[in-house]
mmCIF file with all atom_site columns, C-alpha atoms in Angstrom:
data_model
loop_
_atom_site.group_PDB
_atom_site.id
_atom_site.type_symbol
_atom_site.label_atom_id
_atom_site.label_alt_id
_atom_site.label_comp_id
_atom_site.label_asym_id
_atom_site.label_entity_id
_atom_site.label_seq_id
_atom_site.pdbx_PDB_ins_code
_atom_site.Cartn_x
_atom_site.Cartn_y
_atom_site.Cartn_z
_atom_site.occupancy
_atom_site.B_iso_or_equiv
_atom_site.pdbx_formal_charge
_atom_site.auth_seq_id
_atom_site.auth_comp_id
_atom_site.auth_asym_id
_atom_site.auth_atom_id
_atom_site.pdbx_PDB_model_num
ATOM 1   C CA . UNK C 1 1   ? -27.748 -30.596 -12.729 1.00 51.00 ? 758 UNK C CA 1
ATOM 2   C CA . UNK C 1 2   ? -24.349 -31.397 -13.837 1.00 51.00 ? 759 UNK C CA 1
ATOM 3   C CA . UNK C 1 3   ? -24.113 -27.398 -15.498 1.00 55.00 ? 760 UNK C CA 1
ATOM 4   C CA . UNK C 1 4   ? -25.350 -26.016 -12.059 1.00 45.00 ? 761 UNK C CA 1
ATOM 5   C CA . UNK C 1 5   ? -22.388 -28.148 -10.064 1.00 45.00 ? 762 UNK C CA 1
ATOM 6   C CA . UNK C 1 6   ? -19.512 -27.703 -12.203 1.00 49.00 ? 763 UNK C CA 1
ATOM 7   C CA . UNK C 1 7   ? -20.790 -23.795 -11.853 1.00 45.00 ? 764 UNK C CA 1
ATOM 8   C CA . UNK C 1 8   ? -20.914 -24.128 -8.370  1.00 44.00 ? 765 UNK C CA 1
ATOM 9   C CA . UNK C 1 9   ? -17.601 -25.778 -8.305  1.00 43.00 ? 766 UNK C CA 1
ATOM 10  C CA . UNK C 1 10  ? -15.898 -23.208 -10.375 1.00 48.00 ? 767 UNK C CA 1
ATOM 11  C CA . UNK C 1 11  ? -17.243 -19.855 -8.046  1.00 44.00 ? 768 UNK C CA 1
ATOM 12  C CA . UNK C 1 12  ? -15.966 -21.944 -5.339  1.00 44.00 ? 769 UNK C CA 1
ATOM 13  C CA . UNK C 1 13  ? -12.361 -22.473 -6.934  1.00 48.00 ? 770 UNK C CA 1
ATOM 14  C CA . UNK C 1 14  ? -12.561 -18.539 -8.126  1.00 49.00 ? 771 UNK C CA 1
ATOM 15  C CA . UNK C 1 15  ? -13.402 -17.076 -5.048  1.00 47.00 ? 772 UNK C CA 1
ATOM 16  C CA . UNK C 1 16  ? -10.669 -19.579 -3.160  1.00 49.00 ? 773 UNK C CA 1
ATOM 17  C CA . UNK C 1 17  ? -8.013  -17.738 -5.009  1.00 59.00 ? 774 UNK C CA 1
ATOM 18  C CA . UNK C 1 18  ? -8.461  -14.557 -4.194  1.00 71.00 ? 775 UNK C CA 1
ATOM 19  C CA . UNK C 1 19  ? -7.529  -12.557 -0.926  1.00 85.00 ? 776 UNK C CA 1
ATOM 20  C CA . UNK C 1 20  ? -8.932  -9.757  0.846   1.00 94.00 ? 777 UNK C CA 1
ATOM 21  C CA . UNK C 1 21  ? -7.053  -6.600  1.610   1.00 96.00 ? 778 UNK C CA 1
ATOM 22  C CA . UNK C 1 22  ? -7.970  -3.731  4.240   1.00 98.00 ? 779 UNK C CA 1
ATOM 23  C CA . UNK C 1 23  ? -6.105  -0.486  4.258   1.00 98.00 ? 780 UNK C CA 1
ATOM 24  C CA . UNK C 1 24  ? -6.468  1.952   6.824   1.00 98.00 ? 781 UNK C CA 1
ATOM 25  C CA . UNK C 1 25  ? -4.108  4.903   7.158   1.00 97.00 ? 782 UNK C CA 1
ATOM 26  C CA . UNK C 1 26  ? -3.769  7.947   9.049   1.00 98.00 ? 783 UNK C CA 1
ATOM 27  C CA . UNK C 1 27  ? -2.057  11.132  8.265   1.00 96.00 ? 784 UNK C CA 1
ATOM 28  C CA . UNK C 1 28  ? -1.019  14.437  10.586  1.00 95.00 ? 785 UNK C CA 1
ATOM 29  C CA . UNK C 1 29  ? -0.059  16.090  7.623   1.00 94.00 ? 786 UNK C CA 1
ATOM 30  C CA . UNK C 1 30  ? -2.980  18.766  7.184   1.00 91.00 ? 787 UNK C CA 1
ATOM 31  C CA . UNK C 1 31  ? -2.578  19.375  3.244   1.00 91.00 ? 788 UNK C CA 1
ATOM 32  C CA . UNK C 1 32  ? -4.022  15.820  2.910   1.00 93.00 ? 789 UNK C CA 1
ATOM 33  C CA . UNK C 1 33  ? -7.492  16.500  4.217   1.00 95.00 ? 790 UNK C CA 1
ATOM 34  C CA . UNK C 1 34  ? -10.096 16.354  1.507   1.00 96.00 ? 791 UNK C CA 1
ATOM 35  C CA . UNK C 1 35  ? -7.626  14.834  -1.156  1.00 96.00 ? 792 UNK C CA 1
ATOM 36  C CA . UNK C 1 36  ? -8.036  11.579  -2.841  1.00 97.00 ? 793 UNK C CA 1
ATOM 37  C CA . UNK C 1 37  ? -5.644  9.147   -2.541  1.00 97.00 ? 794 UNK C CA 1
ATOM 38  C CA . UNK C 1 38  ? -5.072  6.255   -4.911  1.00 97.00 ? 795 UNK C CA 1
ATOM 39  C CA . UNK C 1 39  ? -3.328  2.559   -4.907  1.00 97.00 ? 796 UNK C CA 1
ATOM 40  C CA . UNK C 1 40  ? -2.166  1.618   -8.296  1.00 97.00 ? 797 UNK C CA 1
ATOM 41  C CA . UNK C 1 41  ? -0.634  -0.867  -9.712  1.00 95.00 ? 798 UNK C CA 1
ATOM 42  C CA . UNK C 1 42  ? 2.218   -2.017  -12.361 1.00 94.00 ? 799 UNK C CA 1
ATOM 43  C CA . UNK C 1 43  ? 0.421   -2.474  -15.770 1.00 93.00 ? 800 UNK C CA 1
ATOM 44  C CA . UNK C 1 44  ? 2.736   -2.959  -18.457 1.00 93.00 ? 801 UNK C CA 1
ATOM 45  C CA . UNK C 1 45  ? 4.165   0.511   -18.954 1.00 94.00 ? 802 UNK C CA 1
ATOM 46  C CA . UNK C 1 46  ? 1.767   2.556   -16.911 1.00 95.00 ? 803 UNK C CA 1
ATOM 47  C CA . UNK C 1 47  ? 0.377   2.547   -13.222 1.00 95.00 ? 804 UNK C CA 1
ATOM 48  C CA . UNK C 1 48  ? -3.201  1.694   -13.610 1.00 95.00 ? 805 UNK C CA 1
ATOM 49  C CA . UNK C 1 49  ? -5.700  2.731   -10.236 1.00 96.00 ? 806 UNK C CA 1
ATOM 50  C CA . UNK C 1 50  ? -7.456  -0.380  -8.763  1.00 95.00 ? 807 UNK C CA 1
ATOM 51  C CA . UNK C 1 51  ? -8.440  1.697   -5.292  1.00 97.00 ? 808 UNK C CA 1
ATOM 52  C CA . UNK C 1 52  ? -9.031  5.361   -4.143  1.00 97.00 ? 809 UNK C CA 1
ATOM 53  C CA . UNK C 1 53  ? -10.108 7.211   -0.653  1.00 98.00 ? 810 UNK C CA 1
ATOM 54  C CA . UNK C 1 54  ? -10.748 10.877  0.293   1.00 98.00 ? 811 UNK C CA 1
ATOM 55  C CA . UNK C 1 55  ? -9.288  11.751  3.100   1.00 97.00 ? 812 UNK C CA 1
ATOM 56  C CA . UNK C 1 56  ? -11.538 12.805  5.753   1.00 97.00 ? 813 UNK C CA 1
ATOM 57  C CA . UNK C 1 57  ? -10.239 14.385  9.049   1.00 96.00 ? 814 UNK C CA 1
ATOM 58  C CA . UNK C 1 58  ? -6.716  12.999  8.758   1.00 96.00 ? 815 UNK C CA 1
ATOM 59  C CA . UNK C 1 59  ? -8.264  9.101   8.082   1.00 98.00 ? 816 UNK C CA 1
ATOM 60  C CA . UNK C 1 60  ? -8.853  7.133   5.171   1.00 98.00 ? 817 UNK C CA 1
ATOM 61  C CA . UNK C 1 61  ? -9.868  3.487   4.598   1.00 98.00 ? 818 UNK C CA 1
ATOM 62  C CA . UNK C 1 62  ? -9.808  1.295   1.128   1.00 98.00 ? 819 UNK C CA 1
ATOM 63  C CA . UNK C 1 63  ? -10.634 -2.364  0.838   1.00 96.00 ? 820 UNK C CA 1
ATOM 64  C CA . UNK C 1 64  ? -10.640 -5.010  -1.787  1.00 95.00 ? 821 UNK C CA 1
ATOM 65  C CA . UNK C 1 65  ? -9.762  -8.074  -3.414  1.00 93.00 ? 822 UNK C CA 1
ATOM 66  C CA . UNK C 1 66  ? -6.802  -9.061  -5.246  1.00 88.00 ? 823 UNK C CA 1
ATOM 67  C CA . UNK C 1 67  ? -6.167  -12.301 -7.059  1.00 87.00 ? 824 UNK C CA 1
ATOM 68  C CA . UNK C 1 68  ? -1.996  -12.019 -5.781  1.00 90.00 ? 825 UNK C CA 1
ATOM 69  C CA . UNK C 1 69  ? 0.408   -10.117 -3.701  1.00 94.00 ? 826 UNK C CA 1
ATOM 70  C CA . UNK C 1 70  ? 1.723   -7.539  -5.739  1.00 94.00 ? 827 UNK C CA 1
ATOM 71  C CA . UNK C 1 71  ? 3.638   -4.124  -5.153  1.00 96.00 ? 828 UNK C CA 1
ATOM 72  C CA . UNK C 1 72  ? 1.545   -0.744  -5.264  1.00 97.00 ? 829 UNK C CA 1
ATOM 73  C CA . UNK C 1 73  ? 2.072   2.473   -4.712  1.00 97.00 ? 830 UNK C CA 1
ATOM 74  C CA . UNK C 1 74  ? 0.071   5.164   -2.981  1.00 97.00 ? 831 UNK C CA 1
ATOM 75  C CA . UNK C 1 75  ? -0.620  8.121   -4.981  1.00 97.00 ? 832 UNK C CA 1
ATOM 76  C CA . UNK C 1 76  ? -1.927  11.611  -4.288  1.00 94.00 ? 833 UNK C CA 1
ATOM 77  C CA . UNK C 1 77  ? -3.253  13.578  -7.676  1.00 89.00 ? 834 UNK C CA 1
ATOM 78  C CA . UNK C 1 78  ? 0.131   11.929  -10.252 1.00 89.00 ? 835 UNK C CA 1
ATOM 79  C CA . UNK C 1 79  ? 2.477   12.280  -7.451  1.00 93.00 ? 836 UNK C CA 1
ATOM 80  C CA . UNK C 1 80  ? 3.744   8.978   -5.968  1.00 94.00 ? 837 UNK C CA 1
ATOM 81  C CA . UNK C 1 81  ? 3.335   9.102   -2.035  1.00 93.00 ? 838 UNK C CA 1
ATOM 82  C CA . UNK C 1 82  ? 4.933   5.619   -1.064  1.00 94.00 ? 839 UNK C CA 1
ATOM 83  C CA . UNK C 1 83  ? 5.389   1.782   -2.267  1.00 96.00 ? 840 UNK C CA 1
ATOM 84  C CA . UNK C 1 84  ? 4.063   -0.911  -0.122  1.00 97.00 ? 841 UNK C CA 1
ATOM 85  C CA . UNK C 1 85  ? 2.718   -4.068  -1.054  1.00 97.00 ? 842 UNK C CA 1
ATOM 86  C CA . UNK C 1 86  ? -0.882  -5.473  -2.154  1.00 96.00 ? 843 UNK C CA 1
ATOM 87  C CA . UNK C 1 87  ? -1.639  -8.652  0.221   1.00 96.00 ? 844 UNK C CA 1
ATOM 88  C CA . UNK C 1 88  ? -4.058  -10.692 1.917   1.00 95.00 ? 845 UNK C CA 1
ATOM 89  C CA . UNK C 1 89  ? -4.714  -8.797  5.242   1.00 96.00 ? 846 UNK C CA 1
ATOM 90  C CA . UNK C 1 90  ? -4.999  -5.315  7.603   1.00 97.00 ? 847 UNK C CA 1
ATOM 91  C CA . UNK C 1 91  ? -2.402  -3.084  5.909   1.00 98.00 ? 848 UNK C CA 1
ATOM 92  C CA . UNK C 1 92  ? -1.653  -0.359  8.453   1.00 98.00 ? 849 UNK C CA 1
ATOM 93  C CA . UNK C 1 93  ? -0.675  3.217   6.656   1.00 97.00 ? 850 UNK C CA 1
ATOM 94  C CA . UNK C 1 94  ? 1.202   5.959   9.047   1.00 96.00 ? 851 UNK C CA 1
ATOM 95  C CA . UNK C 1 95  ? 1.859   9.415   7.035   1.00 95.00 ? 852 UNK C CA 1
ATOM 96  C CA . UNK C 1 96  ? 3.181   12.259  9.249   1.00 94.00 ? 853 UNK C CA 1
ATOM 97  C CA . UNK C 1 97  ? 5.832   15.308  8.185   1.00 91.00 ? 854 UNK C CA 1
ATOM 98  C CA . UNK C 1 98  ? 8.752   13.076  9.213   1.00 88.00 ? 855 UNK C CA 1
ATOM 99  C CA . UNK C 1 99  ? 8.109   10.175  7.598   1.00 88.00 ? 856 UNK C CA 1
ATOM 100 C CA . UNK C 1 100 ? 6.007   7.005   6.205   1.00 91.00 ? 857 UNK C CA 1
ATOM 101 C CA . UNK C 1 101 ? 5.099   3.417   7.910   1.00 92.00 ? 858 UNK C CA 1
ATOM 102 C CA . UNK C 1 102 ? 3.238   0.447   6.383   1.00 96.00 ? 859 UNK C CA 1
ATOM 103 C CA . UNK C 1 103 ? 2.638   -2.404  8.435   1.00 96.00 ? 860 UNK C CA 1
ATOM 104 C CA . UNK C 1 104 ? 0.405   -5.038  9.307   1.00 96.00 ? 861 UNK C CA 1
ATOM 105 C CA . UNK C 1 105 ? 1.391   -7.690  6.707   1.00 97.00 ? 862 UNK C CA 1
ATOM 106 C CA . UNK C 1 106 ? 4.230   -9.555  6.666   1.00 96.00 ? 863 UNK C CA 1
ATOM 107 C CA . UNK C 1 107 ? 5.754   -7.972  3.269   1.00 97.00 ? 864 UNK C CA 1
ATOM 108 C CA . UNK C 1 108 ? 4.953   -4.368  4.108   1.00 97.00 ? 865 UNK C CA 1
ATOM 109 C CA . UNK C 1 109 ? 6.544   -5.283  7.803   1.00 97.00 ? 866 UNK C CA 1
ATOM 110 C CA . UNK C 1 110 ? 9.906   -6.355  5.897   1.00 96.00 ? 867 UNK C CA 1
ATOM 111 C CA . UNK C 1 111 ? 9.805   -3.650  3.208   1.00 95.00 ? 868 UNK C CA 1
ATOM 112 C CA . UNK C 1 112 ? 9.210   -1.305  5.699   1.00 94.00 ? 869 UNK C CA 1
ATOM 113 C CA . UNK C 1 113 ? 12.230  -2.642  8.139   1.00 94.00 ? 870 UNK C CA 1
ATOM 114 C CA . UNK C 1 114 ? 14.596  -2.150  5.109   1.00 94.00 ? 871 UNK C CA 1
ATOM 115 C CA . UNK C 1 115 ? 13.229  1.164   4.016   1.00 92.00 ? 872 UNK C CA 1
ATOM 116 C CA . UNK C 1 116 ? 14.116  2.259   8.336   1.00 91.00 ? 873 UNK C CA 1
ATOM 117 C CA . UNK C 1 117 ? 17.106  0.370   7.810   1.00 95.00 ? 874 UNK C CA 1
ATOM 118 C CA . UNK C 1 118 ? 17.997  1.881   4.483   1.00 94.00 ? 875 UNK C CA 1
ATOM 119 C CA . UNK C 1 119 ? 17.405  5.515   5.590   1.00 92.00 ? 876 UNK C CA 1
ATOM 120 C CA . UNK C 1 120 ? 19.194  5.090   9.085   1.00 93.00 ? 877 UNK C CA 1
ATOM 121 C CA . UNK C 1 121 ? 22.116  4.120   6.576   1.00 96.00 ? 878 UNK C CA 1
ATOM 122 C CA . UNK C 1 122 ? 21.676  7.604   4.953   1.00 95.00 ? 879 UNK C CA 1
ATOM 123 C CA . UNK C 1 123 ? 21.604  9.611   7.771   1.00 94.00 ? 880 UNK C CA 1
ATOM 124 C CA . UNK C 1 124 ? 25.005  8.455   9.001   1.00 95.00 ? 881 UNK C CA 1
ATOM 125 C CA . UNK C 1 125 ? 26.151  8.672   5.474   1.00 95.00 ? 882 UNK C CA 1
ATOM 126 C CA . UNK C 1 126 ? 25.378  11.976  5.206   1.00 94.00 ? 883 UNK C CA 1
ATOM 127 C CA . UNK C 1 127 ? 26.748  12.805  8.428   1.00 94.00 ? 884 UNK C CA 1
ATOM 128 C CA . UNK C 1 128 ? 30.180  11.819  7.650   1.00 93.00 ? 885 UNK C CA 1
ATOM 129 C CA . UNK C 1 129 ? 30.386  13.553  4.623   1.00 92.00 ? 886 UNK C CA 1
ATOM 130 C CA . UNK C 1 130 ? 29.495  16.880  6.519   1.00 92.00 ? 887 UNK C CA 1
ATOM 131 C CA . UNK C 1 131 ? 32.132  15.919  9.250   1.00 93.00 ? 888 UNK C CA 1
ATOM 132 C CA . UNK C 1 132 ? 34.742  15.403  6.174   1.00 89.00 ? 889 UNK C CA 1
ATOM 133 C CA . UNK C 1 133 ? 33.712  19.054  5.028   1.00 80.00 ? 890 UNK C CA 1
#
């Protein structure tokens, strides 16, 4: 009896630990259809795959667990697509020719209000140099 409650006990504890994460992401860009897409992960010196989904008429959906919050990357055949991060919760993926939104989370909100931020920053950047020219 003992055995069968500190088994109990320890599932319990396990499971408490770890979160659930949904991704669901949409793309306009055509050359995506029927491709797989991939998250991976940092693992050591390589990016190793925990997820993958085809995607079918512009959609694709992946869901999982993960024990923390950690930063991922989508991938598309070896190429990198984007970074956003693994968390607990709906993680919202936008892909269209102009550019690339994750929301949903609260990480992937920040990261992806610094990435706007960052690349506003560029723009004008580059459009002073050009003026200079």
């Amino acid at each position: 009896m003992n055995k069968l409650f500190f088994s109990v006990v320890s599932l319990l504890a396990f499971t408490s630990c770890a979160s659930e994460y949904k991704i669901e992401g949409s793309s306009s860009v055509s050359r995506l259809d029927g491709k797989m897409l991939f998250v991976k992960v940092p693992s050591g010196d390589r990016m190793l795959s925990i997820d993958s989904a085809e995607v079918i008429h512009g959609m694709f959906k992946m869901e999982g667990i993960t024990d923390s919050t950690s930063m991922a990357s989508l991938y598309m055949d070896d190429e990198s697509i984007m970074p956003f991060v693994i968390e607990k919760g709906k993680i919202s993926i936008s892909i269209d020719n102009a550019r690339i939104v994750v929301t949903g989370t609260p990480l992937n909100d920040r990261l992806y209000d610094f990435v706007g931020k960052k690349t506003s920053l560029d723009d004008r950047a580059y459009e002073l140099e050009r003026q200079e020219s």
